[in-house]
JSON list of C-alpha atoms in Angstrom, two decimals:
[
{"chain": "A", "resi": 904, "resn": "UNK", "atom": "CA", "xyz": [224.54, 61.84, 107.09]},
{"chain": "A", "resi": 905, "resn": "UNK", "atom": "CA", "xyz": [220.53, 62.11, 107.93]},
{"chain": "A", "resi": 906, "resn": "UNK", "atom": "CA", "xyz": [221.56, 63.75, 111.17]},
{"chain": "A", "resi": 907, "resn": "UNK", "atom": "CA", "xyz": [224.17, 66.25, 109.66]},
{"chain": "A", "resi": 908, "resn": "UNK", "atom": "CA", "xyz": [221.16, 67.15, 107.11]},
{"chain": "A", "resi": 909, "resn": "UNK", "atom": "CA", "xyz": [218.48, 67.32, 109.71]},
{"chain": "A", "resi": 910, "resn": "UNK", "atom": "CA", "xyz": [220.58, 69.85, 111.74]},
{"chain": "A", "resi": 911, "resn": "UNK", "atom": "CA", "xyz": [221.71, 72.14, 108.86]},
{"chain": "A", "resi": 912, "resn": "UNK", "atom": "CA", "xyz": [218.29, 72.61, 107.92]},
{"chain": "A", "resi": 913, "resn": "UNK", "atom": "CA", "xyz": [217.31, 73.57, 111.47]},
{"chain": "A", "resi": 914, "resn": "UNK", "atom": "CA", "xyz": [220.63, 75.72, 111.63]},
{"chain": "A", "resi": 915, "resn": "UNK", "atom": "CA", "xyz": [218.97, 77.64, 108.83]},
{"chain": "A", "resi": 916, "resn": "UNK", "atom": "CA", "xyz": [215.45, 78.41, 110.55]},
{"chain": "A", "resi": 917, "resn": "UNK", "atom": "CA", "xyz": [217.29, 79.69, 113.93]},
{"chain": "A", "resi": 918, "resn": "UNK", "atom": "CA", "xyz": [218.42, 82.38, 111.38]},
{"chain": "A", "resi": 919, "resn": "UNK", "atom": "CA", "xyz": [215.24, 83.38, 109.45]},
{"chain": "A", "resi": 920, "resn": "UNK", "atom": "CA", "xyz": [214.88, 86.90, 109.90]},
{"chain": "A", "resi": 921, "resn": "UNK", "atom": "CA", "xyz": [212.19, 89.31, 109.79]},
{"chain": "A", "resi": 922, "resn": "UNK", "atom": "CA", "xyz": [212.12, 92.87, 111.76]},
{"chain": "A", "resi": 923, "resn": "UNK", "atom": "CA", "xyz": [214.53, 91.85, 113.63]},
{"chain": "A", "resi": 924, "resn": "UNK", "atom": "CA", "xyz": [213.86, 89.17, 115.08]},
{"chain": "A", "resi": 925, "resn": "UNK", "atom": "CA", "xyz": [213.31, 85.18, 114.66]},
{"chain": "A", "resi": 926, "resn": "UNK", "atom": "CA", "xyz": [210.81, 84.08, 112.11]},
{"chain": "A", "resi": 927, "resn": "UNK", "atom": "CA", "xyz": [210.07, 81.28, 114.05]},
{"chain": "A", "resi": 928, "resn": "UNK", "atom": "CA", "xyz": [209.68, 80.80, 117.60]},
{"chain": "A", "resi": 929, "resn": "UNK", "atom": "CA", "xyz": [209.73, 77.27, 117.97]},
{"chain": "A", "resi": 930, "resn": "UNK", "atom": "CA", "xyz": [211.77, 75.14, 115.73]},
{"chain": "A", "resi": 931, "resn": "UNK", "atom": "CA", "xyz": [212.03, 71.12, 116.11]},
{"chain": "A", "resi": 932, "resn": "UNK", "atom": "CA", "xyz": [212.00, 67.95, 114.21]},
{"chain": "A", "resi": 933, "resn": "UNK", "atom": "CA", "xyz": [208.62, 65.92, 114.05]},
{"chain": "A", "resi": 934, "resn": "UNK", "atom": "CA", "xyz": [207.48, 62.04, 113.93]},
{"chain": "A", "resi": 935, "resn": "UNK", "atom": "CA", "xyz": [204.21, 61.57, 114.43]},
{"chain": "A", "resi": 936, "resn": "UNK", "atom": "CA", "xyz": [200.72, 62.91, 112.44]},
{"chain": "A", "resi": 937, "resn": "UNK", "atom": "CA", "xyz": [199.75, 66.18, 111.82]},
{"chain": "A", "resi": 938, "resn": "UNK", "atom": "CA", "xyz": [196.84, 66.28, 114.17]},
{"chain": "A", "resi": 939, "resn": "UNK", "atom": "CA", "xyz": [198.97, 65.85, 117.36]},
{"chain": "A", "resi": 940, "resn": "UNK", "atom": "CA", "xyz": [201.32, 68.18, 115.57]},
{"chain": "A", "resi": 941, "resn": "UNK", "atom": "CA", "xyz": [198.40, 70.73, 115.12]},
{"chain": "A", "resi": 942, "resn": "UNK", "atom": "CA", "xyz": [197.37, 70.02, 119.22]},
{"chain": "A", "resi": 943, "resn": "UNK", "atom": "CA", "xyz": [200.69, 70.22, 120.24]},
{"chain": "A", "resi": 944, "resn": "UNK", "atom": "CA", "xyz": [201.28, 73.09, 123.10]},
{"chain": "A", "resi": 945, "resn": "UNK", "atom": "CA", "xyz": [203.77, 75.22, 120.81]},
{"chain": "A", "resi": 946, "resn": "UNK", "atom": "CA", "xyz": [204.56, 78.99, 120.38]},
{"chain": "A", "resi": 947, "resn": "UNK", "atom": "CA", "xyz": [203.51, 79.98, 116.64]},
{"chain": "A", "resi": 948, "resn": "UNK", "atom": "CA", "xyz": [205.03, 80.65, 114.05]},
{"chain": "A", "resi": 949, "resn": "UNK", "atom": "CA", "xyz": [206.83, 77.29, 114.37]},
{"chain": "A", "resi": 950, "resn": "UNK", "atom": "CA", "xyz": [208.78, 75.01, 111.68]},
{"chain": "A", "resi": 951, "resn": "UNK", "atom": "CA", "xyz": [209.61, 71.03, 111.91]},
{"chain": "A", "resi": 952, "resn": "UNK", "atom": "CA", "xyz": [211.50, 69.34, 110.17]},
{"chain": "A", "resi": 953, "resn": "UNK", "atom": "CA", "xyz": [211.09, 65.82, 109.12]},
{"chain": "A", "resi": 954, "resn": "UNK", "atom": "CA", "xyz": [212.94, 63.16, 106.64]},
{"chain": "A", "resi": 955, "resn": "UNK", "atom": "CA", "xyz": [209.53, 61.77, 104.51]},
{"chain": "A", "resi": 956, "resn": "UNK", "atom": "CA", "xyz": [210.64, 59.77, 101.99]},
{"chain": "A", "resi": 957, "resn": "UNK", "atom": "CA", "xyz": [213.32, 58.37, 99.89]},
{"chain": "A", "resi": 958, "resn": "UNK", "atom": "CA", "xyz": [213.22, 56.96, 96.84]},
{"chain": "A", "resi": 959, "resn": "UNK", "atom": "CA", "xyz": [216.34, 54.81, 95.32]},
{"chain": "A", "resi": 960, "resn": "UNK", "atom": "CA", "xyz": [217.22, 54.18, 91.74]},
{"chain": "A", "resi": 961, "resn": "UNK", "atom": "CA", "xyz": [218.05, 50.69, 90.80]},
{"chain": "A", "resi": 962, "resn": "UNK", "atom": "CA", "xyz": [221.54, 49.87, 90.52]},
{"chain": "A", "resi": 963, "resn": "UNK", "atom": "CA", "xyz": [223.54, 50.01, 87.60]},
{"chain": "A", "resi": 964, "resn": "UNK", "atom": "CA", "xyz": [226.33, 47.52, 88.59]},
{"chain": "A", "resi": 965, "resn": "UNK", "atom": "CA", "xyz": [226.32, 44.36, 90.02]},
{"chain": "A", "resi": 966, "resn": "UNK", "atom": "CA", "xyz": [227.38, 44.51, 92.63]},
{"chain": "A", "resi": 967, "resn": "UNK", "atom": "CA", "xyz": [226.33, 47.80, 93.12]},
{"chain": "A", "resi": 968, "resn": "UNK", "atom": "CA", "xyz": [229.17, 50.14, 94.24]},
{"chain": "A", "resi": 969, "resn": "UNK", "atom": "CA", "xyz": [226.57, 53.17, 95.68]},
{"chain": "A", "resi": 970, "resn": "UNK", "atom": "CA", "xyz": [222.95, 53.72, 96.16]},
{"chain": "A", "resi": 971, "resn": "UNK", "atom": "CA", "xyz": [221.79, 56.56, 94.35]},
{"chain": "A", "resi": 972, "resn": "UNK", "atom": "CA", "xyz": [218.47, 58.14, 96.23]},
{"chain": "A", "resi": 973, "resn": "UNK", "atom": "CA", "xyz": [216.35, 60.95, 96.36]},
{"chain": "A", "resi": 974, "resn": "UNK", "atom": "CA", "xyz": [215.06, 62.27, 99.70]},
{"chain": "A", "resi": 975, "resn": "UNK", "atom": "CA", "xyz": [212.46, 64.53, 100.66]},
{"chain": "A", "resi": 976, "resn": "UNK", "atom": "CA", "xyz": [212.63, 66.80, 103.31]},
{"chain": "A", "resi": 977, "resn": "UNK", "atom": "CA", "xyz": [209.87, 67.88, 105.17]},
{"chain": "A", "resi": 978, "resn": "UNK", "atom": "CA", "xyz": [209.62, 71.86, 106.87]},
{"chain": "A", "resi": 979, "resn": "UNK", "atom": "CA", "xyz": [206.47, 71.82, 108.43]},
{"chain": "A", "resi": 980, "resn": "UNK", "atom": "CA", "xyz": [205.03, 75.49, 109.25]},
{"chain": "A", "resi": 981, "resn": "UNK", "atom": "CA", "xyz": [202.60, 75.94, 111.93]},
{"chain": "A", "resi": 982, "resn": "UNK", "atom": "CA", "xyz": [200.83, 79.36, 112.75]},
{"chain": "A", "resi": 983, "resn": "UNK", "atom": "CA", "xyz": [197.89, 80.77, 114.37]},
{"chain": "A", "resi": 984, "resn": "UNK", "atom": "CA", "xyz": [195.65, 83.55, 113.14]},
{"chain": "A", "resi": 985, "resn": "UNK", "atom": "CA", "xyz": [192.26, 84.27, 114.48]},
{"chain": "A", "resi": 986, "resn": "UNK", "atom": "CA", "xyz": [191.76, 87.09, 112.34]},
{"chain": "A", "resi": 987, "resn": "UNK", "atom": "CA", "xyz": [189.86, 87.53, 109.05]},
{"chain": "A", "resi": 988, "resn": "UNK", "atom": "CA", "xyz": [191.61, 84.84, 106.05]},
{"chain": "A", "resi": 989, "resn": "UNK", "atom": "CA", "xyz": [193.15, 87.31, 104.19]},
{"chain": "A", "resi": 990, "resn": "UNK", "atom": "CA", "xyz": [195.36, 88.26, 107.38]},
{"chain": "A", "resi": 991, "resn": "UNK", "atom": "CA", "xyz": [196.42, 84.63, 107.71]},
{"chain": "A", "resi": 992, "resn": "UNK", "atom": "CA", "xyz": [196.56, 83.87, 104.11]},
{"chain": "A", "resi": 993, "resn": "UNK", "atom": "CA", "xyz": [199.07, 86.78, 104.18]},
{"chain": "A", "resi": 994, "resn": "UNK", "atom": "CA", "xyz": [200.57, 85.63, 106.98]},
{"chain": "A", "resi": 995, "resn": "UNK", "atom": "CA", "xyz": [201.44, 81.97, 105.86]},
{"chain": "A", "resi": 996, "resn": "UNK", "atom": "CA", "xyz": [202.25, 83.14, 102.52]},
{"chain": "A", "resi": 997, "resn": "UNK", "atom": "CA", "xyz": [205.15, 85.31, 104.15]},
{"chain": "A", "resi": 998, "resn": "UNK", "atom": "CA", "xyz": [206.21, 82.32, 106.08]},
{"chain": "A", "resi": 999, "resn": "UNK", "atom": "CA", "xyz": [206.91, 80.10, 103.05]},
{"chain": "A", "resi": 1000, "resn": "UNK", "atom": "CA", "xyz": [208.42, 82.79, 101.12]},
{"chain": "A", "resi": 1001, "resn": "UNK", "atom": "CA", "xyz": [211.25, 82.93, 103.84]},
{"chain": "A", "resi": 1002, "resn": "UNK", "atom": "CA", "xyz": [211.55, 79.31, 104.05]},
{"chain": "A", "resi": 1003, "resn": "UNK", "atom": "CA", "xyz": [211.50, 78.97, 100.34]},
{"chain": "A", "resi": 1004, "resn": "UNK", "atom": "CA", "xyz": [213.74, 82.25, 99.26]},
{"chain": "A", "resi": 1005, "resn": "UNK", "atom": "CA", "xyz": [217.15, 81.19, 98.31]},
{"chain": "A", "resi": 1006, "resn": "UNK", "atom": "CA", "xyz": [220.30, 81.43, 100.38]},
{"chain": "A", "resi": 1007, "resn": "UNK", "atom": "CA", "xyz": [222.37, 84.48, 100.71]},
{"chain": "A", "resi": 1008, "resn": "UNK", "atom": "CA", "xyz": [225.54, 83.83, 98.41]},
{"chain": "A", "resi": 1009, "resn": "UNK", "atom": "CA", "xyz": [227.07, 86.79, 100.53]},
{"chain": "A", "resi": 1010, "resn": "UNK", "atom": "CA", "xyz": [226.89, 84.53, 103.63]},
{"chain": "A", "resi": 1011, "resn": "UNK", "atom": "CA", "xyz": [226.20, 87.68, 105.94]},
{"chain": "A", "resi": 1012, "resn": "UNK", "atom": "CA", "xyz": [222.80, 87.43, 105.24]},
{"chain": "A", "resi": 1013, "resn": "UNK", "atom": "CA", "xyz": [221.12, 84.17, 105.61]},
{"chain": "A", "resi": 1014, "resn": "UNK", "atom": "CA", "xyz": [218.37, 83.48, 103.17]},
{"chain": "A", "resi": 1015, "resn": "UNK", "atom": "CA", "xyz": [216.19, 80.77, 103.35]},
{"chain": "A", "resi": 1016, "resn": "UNK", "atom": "CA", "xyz": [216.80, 77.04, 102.59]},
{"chain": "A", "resi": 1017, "resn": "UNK", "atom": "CA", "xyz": [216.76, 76.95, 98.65]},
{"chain": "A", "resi": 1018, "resn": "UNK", "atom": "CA", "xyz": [220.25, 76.07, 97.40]},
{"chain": "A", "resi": 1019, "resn": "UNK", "atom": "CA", "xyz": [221.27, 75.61, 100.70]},
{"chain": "A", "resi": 1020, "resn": "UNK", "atom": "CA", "xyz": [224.70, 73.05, 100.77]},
{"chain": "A", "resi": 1021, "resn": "UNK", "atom": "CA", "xyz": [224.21, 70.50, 103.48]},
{"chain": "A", "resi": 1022, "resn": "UNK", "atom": "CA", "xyz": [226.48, 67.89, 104.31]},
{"chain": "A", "resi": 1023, "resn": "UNK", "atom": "CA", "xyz": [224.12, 65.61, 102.53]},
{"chain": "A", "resi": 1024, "resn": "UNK", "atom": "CA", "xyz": [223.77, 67.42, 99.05]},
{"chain": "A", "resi": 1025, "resn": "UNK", "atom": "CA", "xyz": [221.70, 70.29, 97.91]},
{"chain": "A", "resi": 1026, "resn": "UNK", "atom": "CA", "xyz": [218.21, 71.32, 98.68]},
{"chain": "A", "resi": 1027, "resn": "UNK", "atom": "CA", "xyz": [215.79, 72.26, 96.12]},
{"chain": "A", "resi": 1028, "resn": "UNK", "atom": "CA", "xyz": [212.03, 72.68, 97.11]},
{"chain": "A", "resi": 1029, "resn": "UNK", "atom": "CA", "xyz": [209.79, 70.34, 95.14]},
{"chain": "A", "resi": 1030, "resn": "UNK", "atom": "CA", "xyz": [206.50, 70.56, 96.69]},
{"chain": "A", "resi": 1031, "resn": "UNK", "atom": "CA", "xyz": [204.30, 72.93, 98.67]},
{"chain": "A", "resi": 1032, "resn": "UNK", "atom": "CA", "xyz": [201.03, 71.78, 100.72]},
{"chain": "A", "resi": 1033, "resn": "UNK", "atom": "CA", "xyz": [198.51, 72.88, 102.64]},
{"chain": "A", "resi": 1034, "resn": "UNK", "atom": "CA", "xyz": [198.24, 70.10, 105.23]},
{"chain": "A", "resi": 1035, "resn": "UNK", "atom": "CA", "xyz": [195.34, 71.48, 107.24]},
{"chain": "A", "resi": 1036, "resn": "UNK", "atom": "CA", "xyz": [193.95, 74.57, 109.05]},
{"chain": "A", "resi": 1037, "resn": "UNK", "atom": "CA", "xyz": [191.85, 73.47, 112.58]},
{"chain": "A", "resi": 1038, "resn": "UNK", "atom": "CA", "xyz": [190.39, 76.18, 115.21]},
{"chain": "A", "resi": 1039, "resn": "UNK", "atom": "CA", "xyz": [192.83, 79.16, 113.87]},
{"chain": "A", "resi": 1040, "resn": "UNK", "atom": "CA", "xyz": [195.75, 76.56, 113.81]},
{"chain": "A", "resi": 1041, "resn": "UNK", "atom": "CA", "xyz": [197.06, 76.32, 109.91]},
{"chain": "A", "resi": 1042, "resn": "UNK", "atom": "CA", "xyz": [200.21, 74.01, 108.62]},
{"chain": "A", "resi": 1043, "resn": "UNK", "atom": "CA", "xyz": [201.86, 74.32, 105.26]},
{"chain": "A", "resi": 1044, "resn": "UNK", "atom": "CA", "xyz": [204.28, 71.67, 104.41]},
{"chain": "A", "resi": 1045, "resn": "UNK", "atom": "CA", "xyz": [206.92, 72.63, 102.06]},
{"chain": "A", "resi": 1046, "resn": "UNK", "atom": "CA", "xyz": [209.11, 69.65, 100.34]},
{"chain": "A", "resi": 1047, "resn": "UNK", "atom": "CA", "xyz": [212.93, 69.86, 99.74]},
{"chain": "A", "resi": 1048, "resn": "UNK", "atom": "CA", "xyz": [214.67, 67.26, 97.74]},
{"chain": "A", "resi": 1049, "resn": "UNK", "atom": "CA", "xyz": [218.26, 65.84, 98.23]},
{"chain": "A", "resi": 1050, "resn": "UNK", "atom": "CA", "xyz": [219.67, 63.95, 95.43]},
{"chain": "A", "resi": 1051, "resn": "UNK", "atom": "CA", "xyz": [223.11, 62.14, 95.73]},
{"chain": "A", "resi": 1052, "resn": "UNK", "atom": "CA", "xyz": [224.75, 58.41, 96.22]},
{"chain": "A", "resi": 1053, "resn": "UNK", "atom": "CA", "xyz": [225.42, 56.68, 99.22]},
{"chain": "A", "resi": 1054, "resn": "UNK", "atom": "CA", "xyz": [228.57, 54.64, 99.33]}
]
C-alpha cells in the first residue's frame, strides 16, 4: 500500500501544469537529509516525495482487528533563483500553490494533490515548511496526511 501511495503522488507531479509545460523537471522519491538533497546535481524546479512519519492510535479491541494510523507525506520542492527575493519568493510561492491546489473533479484537468484518492486513502495537506534556502538553492516541504486502518 506505501508503494501504490508513493507512486500516485508522483503520478500527480508528472502532470502539474503551467504554460504548457511540466511544473517540475525532476520528480523522485528521497531518503536521506536535506543538505545532500540541497547538493544534489538536479534540474530545478524539482519535487520528492517521501513517507515521514506515522503515527498509530491504540487499539480498541483486544485483539486488535486493524491498526488505525495517520501518515505524513512528504513533497519536497527544490528551486533555484539567483535573482532579487521577491522573484524567488514569488517563484516558490507558485510552486506550492500547484502542489497544494485541489484536484480537478473534471478529471481532464489535473489539479494538484489536495483531495487526491490514492490507493491508500485521501490526502489532505497539514503542514507547510521552509526547510532551508543555501547559495540560491531553496526547499519548501509541504505535509500531506493519510488517515485510514490497516488490516
Amino acid at each position: 500500500m506505501l508503494t501504490e501511495v508513493q507512486n500516485d503522488i508522483l503520478a500527480v507531479l508528472d502532470k502539474i501544469t503551467a504554460n504548457g509545460g511540466q511544473v517540475f523537471k525532476e520528480r523522485g522519491i528521497w531518503q536521506g537529509n536535506l543538505e545532500e538533497l540541497l547538493k544534489m546535481p538536479q534540474k530545478t524546479p524539482s519535487a520528492h516525495v517521501a513517507l515521514a512519519s506515522g503515527n498509530f492510535r491504540e487499539a480498541q479491541t483486544i485483539p486488535p482487528k486493524t491498526s488505525p494510523i495517520r501518515m505524513g507525506w512528504d513533497v519536497i520542492i527544490v528551486f533555484q533563483c539567483l535573482k532579487d527575493r521577491l522573484t524567488a519568493s514569488n517563484q516558490g510561492y507558485g510552486l506550492i500553490e500547484s502542489v497544494v491546489k485541489p484536484v480537478s473533479p473534471d478529471g481532464i484537468q489535473i489539479g494538484g494533490l489536495t483531495g487526491l484518492k490514492t490507493q491508500g486513502g485521501m490526502l489532505w495537506p497539514s503542514t507547510l515548511e521552509l526547510l532551508d534556502t543555501i547559495n540560491g538553492i531553496t526547499a519548501y516541504v509541504i505535509r500531506f496526511e493519510i488517515e485510514r486502518s490497516i488490516t
